[in-house]
Every structure is written in C-alpha cells, then in structure tokens.
Amino acid sequence: MARSALTREEVLEAASALVRRHGPTGLTMRGLAAELGTAVTSIYWHVGNRERLLDALVERTVQEMGAVRPAGRTPAERIVSVARTLRREIRARPHLIAMVHERGLTERMFLPAQRALVDEVHAAGLRGARAADAVRAVQFQIVGFLLVERNRERSPAQSPGEGELWDPGAAPGDPALARALARPADPERLFLLSVRALTEALLAGPDR
Amino acid sequence: MARSALTREEVLEAASALVRRHGPTGLTMRGLAAELGTAVTSIYWHVGNRERLLDALVERTVQEMGAVRPAGRTPAERIVSVARTLRREIRARPHLIAMVHERGLTERMFLPAQRALVDEVHAAGLRGARAADAVRAVQFQIVGFLLVERNRERSPAQSPGEGELWDPGAAPGDPALARALARPADPERLFLLSVRALTEALLAGPDR
DNA sequence: ACCTGAACACCGTTCAAGT
DNA sequence: ACCTGAACACCGTTCAAGT
C-alpha cells in the first residue's frame, strides 16, 4: 500500500529503534530509508543530515531522563534512591546514553537530579557555598560512578585483570586484601559504601 | 629517494601522530598510506586491518600510563598526588585516552595506580577486606572524576546550563547556594574536597 | 617476505528534476 | 512542500599478481 506522507517524527522513531537495536554504527542513512520505504534523500529533507539526526535522538534521550523522584526517609536514603533510579534508566538505553556521553551532555542530563540533591542537602541542614560543594561532590560521585560502571561493563576480558594481578602473595602480609581484590568488584555494594562515606563526611563538615 | 622497507613500528608511529593531531576519525587507511608513501594495501600486511591498528595504539597508551610515583608526606597527600599525575598525563593525549575508554580499558590502565593505593591504605593502618574496599572506593572516585571531567571538557556550550538554571530565586531562602551553583565548578578544588572527604571517612571507618 | 593496483561493496551528501 | 534517482567523493577490505 502507498505510504502516507513521511514525518520528522516517523524518521526519529525509526532511527531511535535502529540505534537501540544495533547502536549508532548500525544506523545508516540508506538502511533507515529502506526501513521507512522511502528514498535516502527524503530523510535529508526532514532532518538535515546524519549528524543532526543523531543530535535529535540525543536531545530526546536527555528529555526522557529528566524525571527524578527521590524516595526514602532520610536525605542520605533519598540521595541513594536518585542514583539507583538513574542507573536503572540508563541501563535501559545504553547506546543512546553513550551518545549523550560522547556529546558531553551527561551533565545537562543530570541537572534535574542536581535540583533534587539541593533539596536533600538543604533537608540535612547545609546552606550556601558549603551546600553547593556538597551537591556537586555527590553529583560528580554519582555521574563518575555511572561512567566507571559503564566502562567496566563494556570491558572485554582483560589480561592481566585484577584477578590475576592479585594472586596470593601479591600483597605481602595481607592475604585477605589480595583475596578481596582478586574477586570482581560488587558495584552496588561499593556504590552504597562510597556514597554513604562521602555524604557522611560532607554533611558532618570540616569544622566538626 | 626510494624509501626503506616499511616496518610495523613505522606504521604505528605515523598512525599515532595522525590520531594525536586529528583524532581517530582523522586516521584513514588511505591517508595513512599517503603519509607513509606506500600503497594502502601494504599497511594491511603489517597491521591486519584498521581495527587492529587502533587496538595496537591503545595498547601502547596503556603501557605509557603505567608509571606511577606517589609523592607527599601522608597517605592522603600521596593519594592526591597519584590522581594529579594521572590527570596531567591523560590531558597530554586526549584522543588516545578516549580510545582507551571506548575499549573499556580504563580500569586496566589504572592497575598500577591501584597497587600504589594499596600501599597507601596499608600505610594508613587498614587491612584485609576493609582495605580493599577503601582502595576500590578511592579508585572509582579517581577514575570517575577523570571521566566526568573529560565529559565536561568536551561539552559544547550547553543550554540551559547551570548558570542559567541557578539564577537568583531558583533556590528560595538560599541565594548563596544559587550564586555558587551559577558559577562554573572548579574541578581541582572539588576534586581535593571530594577525595579528602571520602578518604577521611574511609580511613576513620564505620565502627569509629 | 613484502608490496602493488584493480575491483568490490559499502558510505554520506549534493543537486537538478520531478509532482 | 515534499520526494526522487543519478552522480560524486569518499570509505575499508579482498585478491590475484608482481618482485
């Protein structure tokens, strides 16, 4: 049957599906045209060129990640809940998030979360420049952890990896440490431990 | 004049120079051949294909980043010195480091630093699983911070950015916080603050 | 063992021409 | 306003043929 008029939205939706399935390299203008049943050149009329098409997909993703709903009874719990929600959402669209990273828009994507963090440090009694420092420290911690985690997940089997490097005897006098470092890191546990340690110190403050 | 026999090392050196100057997309097999004054296909004989050529460049970079020399009087100072050295080296070769990131080899690149951190937490009196947790928490912090920073540096002008979002009145009852968040973050200061807060809490421990 | 040119199967993009 | 096919200037890779 004859297709109805092509819309920009249709192009974006099909492109987004291709990226979710096969990553950005799996999105070719010719492949996208085939998917849509149109000529390659029609796509150019609607979205300009490939780079601007990718930009539009990234912009969409940033919008989608803007919803933040802290949960928990204490500020610390709510900070952790924000981080967990973000991690879950990010894992649902790894390719699109990678594109957000590549364009350096991770920070902007996290601005709604920053607002939530301000509420939490306020609830914890911090004000002014010290509150701002605490917010940013936690924000960098959350974003940084997500970036590290994504990095680890994409890692192929590494040699030498931690497992091989920390064989018994690598740490003279501390075999328990060698055993612990030979095991793979548990990101969830490590994250809780780190965020709690950091927030504890930040909320306690340097002058107490 | 007639060129001497092409070597793998020559190919890697020329490729590395192209990447340092123009990034990975600036490295084309045809362009590299032109640079070397050989046929495109000769390169394939020496390095297999483009992907394996990039892999070789990344491997080189990982080796180069393996040198870590902690400096300072206290464990905390030495931890910070390690982080600073790494940041400086990384900034000298942004494109190559980006490729290390993309291949998920950031962690492996940091293994020598991990060893140095073990020495420092030992010097601070920690042992066993708790020492391992502290090392990994600090390591994730350092790596995460570098990733965040790199992300920020690549960011184009963002709108809305923090500056616009935190105009006076965005944080009712805390104008000083709004002012602080409207200013761009000072990564060096924030890093020192964060690492110190984290290590302080980690070395003090949960049971003290 | 090392190098070569020709050929293949892809790309993204432009443009003049259609309706 | 929207769509089209043809053409251009690139890619990475393979392969048979050279020395």
XYZ file of C-alpha atoms (C1' of nucleotides) in Angstrom:
454
model
C 0.000 0.000 0.000
C 1.090 3.559 -0.582
C 2.651 5.082 2.495
C 1.297 8.295 3.980
C 3.477 11.402 3.979
C 6.754 10.921 5.837
C 7.098 12.986 9.005
C 10.095 14.068 11.003
C 8.697 12.187 13.975
C 8.498 8.961 11.959
C 12.113 9.357 10.925
C 13.235 9.937 14.525
C 11.254 6.964 15.803
C 12.671 4.583 13.192
C 16.186 5.937 13.748
C 15.830 5.549 17.520
C 14.715 1.931 17.082
C 17.701 1.193 14.856
C 20.100 2.722 17.389
C 18.537 0.847 20.310
C 18.876 -2.412 18.378
C 22.224 -2.038 16.624
C 23.942 1.003 18.082
C 24.857 4.218 16.262
C 27.041 2.455 13.708
C 24.006 0.342 12.837
C 22.198 3.489 11.772
C 22.969 4.230 8.130
C 21.016 6.687 6.043
C 20.457 4.038 3.403
C 19.343 1.450 5.937
C 16.995 3.921 7.564
C 15.484 4.793 4.168
C 14.938 1.097 3.459
C 13.258 0.711 6.865
C 10.933 3.606 6.086
C 10.326 2.611 2.475
C 11.478 5.953 1.093
C 14.384 7.333 -0.873
C 17.534 8.136 1.081
C 17.301 11.742 0.078
C 13.844 12.221 1.613
C 15.396 11.799 5.033
C 17.712 14.687 4.353
C 14.760 16.930 3.709
C 13.334 16.116 7.149
C 16.377 16.018 9.406
C 19.183 17.793 7.563
C 21.923 15.188 7.746
C 23.093 12.215 9.758
C 24.827 14.257 12.437
C 21.754 16.362 13.109
C 19.629 13.234 13.183
C 21.844 11.817 15.933
C 21.703 15.148 17.756
C 17.914 14.965 17.743
C 17.959 11.450 19.178
C 20.314 12.580 21.934
C 18.113 15.558 22.765
C 15.146 13.205 23.102
C 17.068 10.975 25.484
C 18.107 13.912 27.670
C 14.436 14.897 27.987
C 13.382 11.368 28.896
C 15.992 11.176 31.658
C 14.737 14.374 33.273
C 12.197 12.697 35.564
C 13.585 12.291 39.100
C 11.544 11.161 42.102
C 13.571 10.799 45.327
C 12.292 8.183 47.792
C 13.283 7.348 51.368
C 13.051 8.728 54.883
C 16.427 10.422 55.299
C 18.332 12.726 52.936
C 21.035 10.063 52.555
C 18.467 7.429 51.581
C 16.868 9.764 49.074
C 20.237 10.593 47.505
C 20.914 6.898 47.038
C 17.448 6.341 45.602
C 18.039 9.039 42.988
C 21.291 7.381 41.963
C 19.632 3.971 41.705
C 16.792 5.239 39.543
C 19.212 6.941 37.192
C 21.292 3.793 36.894
C 18.242 1.695 36.013
C 17.022 4.118 33.353
C 20.491 4.402 31.872
C 20.817 0.652 31.573
C 17.592 0.519 29.566
C 19.137 2.570 26.727
C 22.911 2.042 26.743
C 23.570 3.095 23.145
C 21.607 6.328 23.382
C 23.259 7.181 26.701
C 26.665 6.534 25.160
C 25.786 9.099 22.524
C 24.803 11.562 25.247
C 28.216 10.955 26.823
C 30.008 11.410 23.516
C 28.381 14.764 23.008
C 29.367 15.832 26.514
C 25.754 16.251 27.582
C 25.879 13.952 30.584
C 25.991 16.915 32.920
C 22.985 18.570 31.365
C 21.102 15.307 31.539
C 21.744 15.326 35.282
C 20.526 18.840 36.013
C 17.106 17.670 37.272
C 18.932 15.301 39.603
C 21.072 18.232 40.776
C 17.915 20.067 41.804
C 16.809 17.051 43.807
C 20.189 16.929 45.523
C 19.910 20.570 46.539
C 16.662 19.744 48.309
C 18.359 16.914 50.146
C 21.394 18.822 51.404
C 19.033 21.579 52.500
C 16.992 18.997 54.374
C 20.230 17.914 56.011
C 20.796 21.457 57.254
C 23.530 22.689 54.895
C 23.365 26.156 53.348
C 25.201 28.381 50.895
C 28.592 27.589 49.402
C 29.034 24.536 51.610
C 25.716 23.152 50.395
C 26.753 23.818 46.806
C 30.055 21.987 47.316
C 28.258 19.028 48.840
C 25.773 18.868 45.963
C 28.487 18.969 43.364
C 30.679 16.464 45.169
C 27.796 13.997 45.351
C 26.790 14.738 41.765
C 30.318 14.121 40.495
C 30.367 10.950 42.553
C 27.114 9.679 41.038
C 27.970 10.633 37.469
C 31.505 9.376 37.858
C 30.349 6.065 39.213
C 27.957 5.599 36.338
C 30.717 6.357 33.856
C 33.101 3.949 35.548
C 30.456 1.263 35.674
C 29.603 1.688 32.014
C 33.291 1.471 31.264
C 33.623 -1.751 33.227
C 30.583 -3.313 31.598
C 31.926 -2.700 28.140
C 35.301 -4.117 29.058
C 36.163 -7.315 27.281
C 38.011 -9.945 29.277
C 41.111 -8.088 30.365
C 44.540 -9.545 30.763
C 46.143 -9.094 33.088
C 42.979 -8.417 35.066
C 42.666 -7.753 38.772
C 42.087 -11.468 39.379
C 45.474 -12.396 38.013
C 47.355 -9.465 39.428
C 46.207 -10.037 42.987
C 47.139 -13.668 43.290
C 48.091 -14.784 46.819
C 51.474 -13.269 47.577
C 50.975 -10.065 45.642
C 50.293 -8.237 48.902
C 52.831 -9.484 51.434
C 51.373 -9.631 54.918
C 47.786 -9.061 53.839
C 46.377 -12.166 52.101
C 42.819 -11.089 52.919
C 43.275 -7.950 50.832
C 44.701 -9.948 47.946
C 41.688 -12.269 48.089
C 39.277 -9.327 48.186
C 40.895 -7.585 45.216
C 41.059 -10.831 43.221
C 37.268 -11.091 43.414
C 35.328 -8.908 40.982
C 34.060 -5.672 42.477
C 30.401 -5.578 43.507
C 29.358 -2.209 42.069
C 26.117 -1.910 44.017
C 27.809 -2.526 47.354
C 30.772 -0.324 46.508
C 28.472 2.447 45.412
C 26.441 2.385 48.626
C 29.631 2.325 50.664
C 31.148 5.234 48.744
C 28.124 7.491 48.641
C 27.473 6.892 52.331
C 31.083 7.619 53.268
C 31.169 10.735 51.127
C 27.849 12.156 52.298
C 28.637 11.350 55.901
C 31.850 13.372 55.724
C 30.261 16.176 53.711
C 27.262 16.580 55.981
C 29.435 16.410 59.087
C 31.602 19.134 57.604
C 35.264 20.065 58.005
C 34.669 22.103 61.143
C 33.101 19.475 63.304
C 64.511 8.801 -2.959
C 63.397 5.241 -2.544
C 62.029 4.552 0.916
C 63.493 1.778 3.055
C 61.362 -1.227 3.911
C 58.186 -0.327 5.776
C 58.047 -1.608 9.362
C 55.163 -2.191 11.731
C 56.709 0.335 14.104
C 56.754 2.999 11.388
C 53.104 2.372 10.680
C 52.196 2.654 14.367
C 54.197 5.841 14.802
C 52.602 7.542 11.805
C 49.144 6.360 12.864
C 49.708 7.602 16.401
C 50.740 11.012 15.098
C 47.634 11.232 12.925
C 45.405 10.331 15.876
C 47.100 12.825 18.190
C 46.610 15.545 15.600
C 43.179 14.793 14.159
C 41.566 12.166 16.370
C 40.611 8.618 15.395
C 38.265 9.750 12.610
C 41.223 11.602 11.105
C 43.011 8.307 10.705
C 42.056 6.744 7.370
C 43.912 3.873 5.808
C 44.298 5.821 2.600
C 45.513 8.923 4.403
C 47.986 6.889 6.411
C 49.296 5.263 3.228
C 49.772 8.689 1.669
C 51.639 9.857 4.787
C 53.939 6.848 4.566
C 54.338 6.980 0.802
C 53.153 3.408 0.291
C 50.160 1.640 -1.136
C 47.130 1.309 1.126
C 47.336 -2.422 0.968
C 50.874 -2.551 2.364
C 49.521 -1.346 5.681
C 47.203 -4.322 5.832
C 50.153 -6.634 5.552
C 51.770 -5.065 8.629
C 48.844 -4.442 10.976
C 45.961 -6.598 9.740
C 43.217 -4.016 9.468
C 42.121 -0.650 10.802
C 40.560 -2.019 13.979
C 43.670 -3.922 14.942
C 45.781 -0.863 14.181
C 43.699 1.162 16.640
C 43.965 -1.662 19.181
C 47.744 -1.512 18.920
C 47.743 2.250 19.514
C 45.554 1.787 22.580
C 47.802 -0.926 23.957
C 50.756 1.421 23.599
C 48.954 4.133 25.520
C 48.038 1.772 28.367
C 51.705 0.871 28.724
C 52.769 4.522 28.751
C 50.315 5.331 31.537
C 51.644 2.597 33.793
C 54.259 4.735 35.539
C 53.033 5.933 38.949
C 55.200 7.711 41.536
C 53.326 8.812 44.671
C 54.673 11.922 46.411
C 53.838 13.548 49.741
C 54.243 13.016 53.474
C 50.903 11.461 54.418
C 48.916 8.676 52.739
C 46.181 11.192 51.865
C 48.691 13.529 50.222
C 50.191 10.671 48.244
C 46.764 9.528 47.050
C 46.035 13.006 45.797
C 49.442 13.219 44.104
C 48.747 9.998 42.201
C 45.431 11.381 40.973
C 47.036 14.620 39.871
C 49.796 12.903 37.931
C 47.299 10.720 36.142
C 45.170 13.714 35.213
C 48.155 15.553 33.743
C 49.280 12.589 31.650
C 45.755 11.982 30.426
C 45.370 15.565 29.303
C 48.501 15.239 27.169
C 46.836 12.619 24.938
C 43.079 13.137 24.987
C 42.263 11.289 21.774
C 44.253 8.202 22.642
C 42.778 8.129 26.150
C 39.307 8.423 24.673
C 40.061 5.313 22.651
C 41.202 3.534 25.811
C 37.867 4.496 27.376
C 35.929 3.295 24.350
C 37.537 -0.095 24.531
C 36.733 -0.334 28.228
C 40.398 -0.496 29.195
C 40.394 2.434 31.595
C 40.418 0.087 34.558
C 43.338 -1.900 33.288
C 45.209 1.310 32.620
C 44.736 2.134 36.291
C 46.015 -1.118 37.744
C 49.467 0.305 38.541
C 47.716 3.134 40.370
C 45.670 0.561 42.263
C 48.873 -1.012 43.542
C 50.055 2.381 44.749
C 46.758 2.914 46.561
C 47.112 -0.410 48.344
C 50.425 0.797 49.736
C 48.789 3.977 50.956
C 45.821 2.415 52.760
C 48.244 -0.033 54.336
C 50.350 2.896 55.477
C 47.179 4.351 56.976
C 46.691 1.183 59.003
C 43.863 -0.550 57.138
C 43.976 -4.272 56.407
C 42.042 -7.013 54.605
C 38.586 -6.547 53.116
C 38.248 -3.072 54.579
C 41.487 -2.016 52.943
C 40.285 -3.476 49.648
C 37.004 -1.568 49.875
C 38.848 1.659 50.617
C 41.202 1.142 47.671
C 38.374 0.467 45.277
C 36.256 3.334 46.556
C 39.120 5.776 46.054
C 39.975 4.212 42.689
C 36.385 4.544 41.454
C 36.412 8.095 42.729
C 39.582 8.994 40.843
C 38.580 7.252 37.617
C 35.045 8.558 37.869
C 36.249 12.095 38.391
C 38.508 11.902 35.383
C 35.655 10.588 33.257
C 33.324 13.328 34.465
C 35.944 15.954 33.851
C 36.635 14.727 30.368
C 32.925 14.766 29.750
C 32.672 18.354 30.940
C 35.601 19.484 28.858
C 34.109 18.102 25.691
C 30.784 19.725 26.410
C 29.818 22.383 23.950
C 28.052 25.441 25.345
C 25.020 23.904 26.997
C 21.617 25.449 27.233
C 20.125 25.555 29.659
C 23.359 25.329 31.608
C 23.867 25.532 35.343
C 24.479 29.262 35.063
C 21.024 29.908 33.684
C 19.219 27.375 35.813
C 20.539 28.722 39.078
C 19.613 32.349 38.607
C 18.823 34.245 41.822
C 15.483 32.960 43.079
C 15.896 29.391 41.868
C 16.719 28.349 45.423
C 14.291 30.153 47.722
C 15.879 31.067 51.007
C 19.431 30.259 49.922
C 20.760 32.877 47.478
C 24.358 31.991 48.343
C 23.811 28.457 47.074
C 22.259 29.751 43.854
C 25.264 32.019 43.333
C 27.682 29.171 43.995
C 25.951 26.817 41.576
C 25.675 29.516 38.917
C 29.470 29.783 38.874
C 31.285 27.090 36.913
C 32.634 24.269 39.020
C 36.336 24.391 39.903
C 37.350 20.781 39.217
C 40.652 20.924 41.049
C 39.118 22.290 44.223
C 36.123 19.958 44.028
C 38.383 17.018 43.487
C 40.542 17.797 46.503
C 37.464 18.338 48.623
C 35.862 15.078 47.486
C 38.904 12.840 47.757
C 39.711 14.248 51.184
C 36.145 13.793 52.428
C 35.977 10.264 51.077
C 39.364 9.129 52.368
C 38.738 10.747 55.735
C 35.524 8.759 56.169
C 37.038 5.564 54.776
C 40.155 5.673 56.929
C 38.125 6.569 60.018
C 35.911 3.576 59.265
C 32.269 2.776 60.037
C 32.991 1.458 63.517
C 34.622 4.502 64.995
C 58.626 -11.855 2.598
C 56.769 -7.806 1.177
C 54.349 -4.660 -1.975
C 51.095 -3.353 -5.709
C 46.723 -1.790 -8.494
C 42.229 -3.065 -9.555
C 37.888 -4.163 -8.017
C 34.023 -4.715 -4.682
C 30.672 -3.263 -1.622
C 29.719 -0.032 1.036
C 29.280 5.069 2.972
C 27.190 10.440 3.414
C 25.902 14.184 0.655
C 24.518 17.292 -3.295
C 21.694 18.579 -6.935
C 18.711 19.116 -10.690
C 14.420 17.421 -11.792
C 10.035 15.893 -10.766
C 4.999 16.285 -8.610
C 6.150 21.438 0.171
C 7.888 17.160 -0.408
C 10.086 13.330 -2.891
C 13.141 11.138 -6.383
C 17.340 8.888 -8.975
C 21.798 9.831 -10.533
C 26.207 11.192 -9.531
C 30.236 12.472 -6.624
C 33.757 11.756 -3.483
C 34.854 9.234 -0.187
C 35.440 4.727 2.865
C 37.581 -0.407 4.436
C 38.764 -4.702 2.577
C 39.979 -8.633 -0.605
C 42.629 -10.739 -4.018
C 45.396 -12.115 -7.693
C 49.614 -10.725 -9.433
C 54.031 -8.999 -9.084
C 59.192 -8.848 -7.198
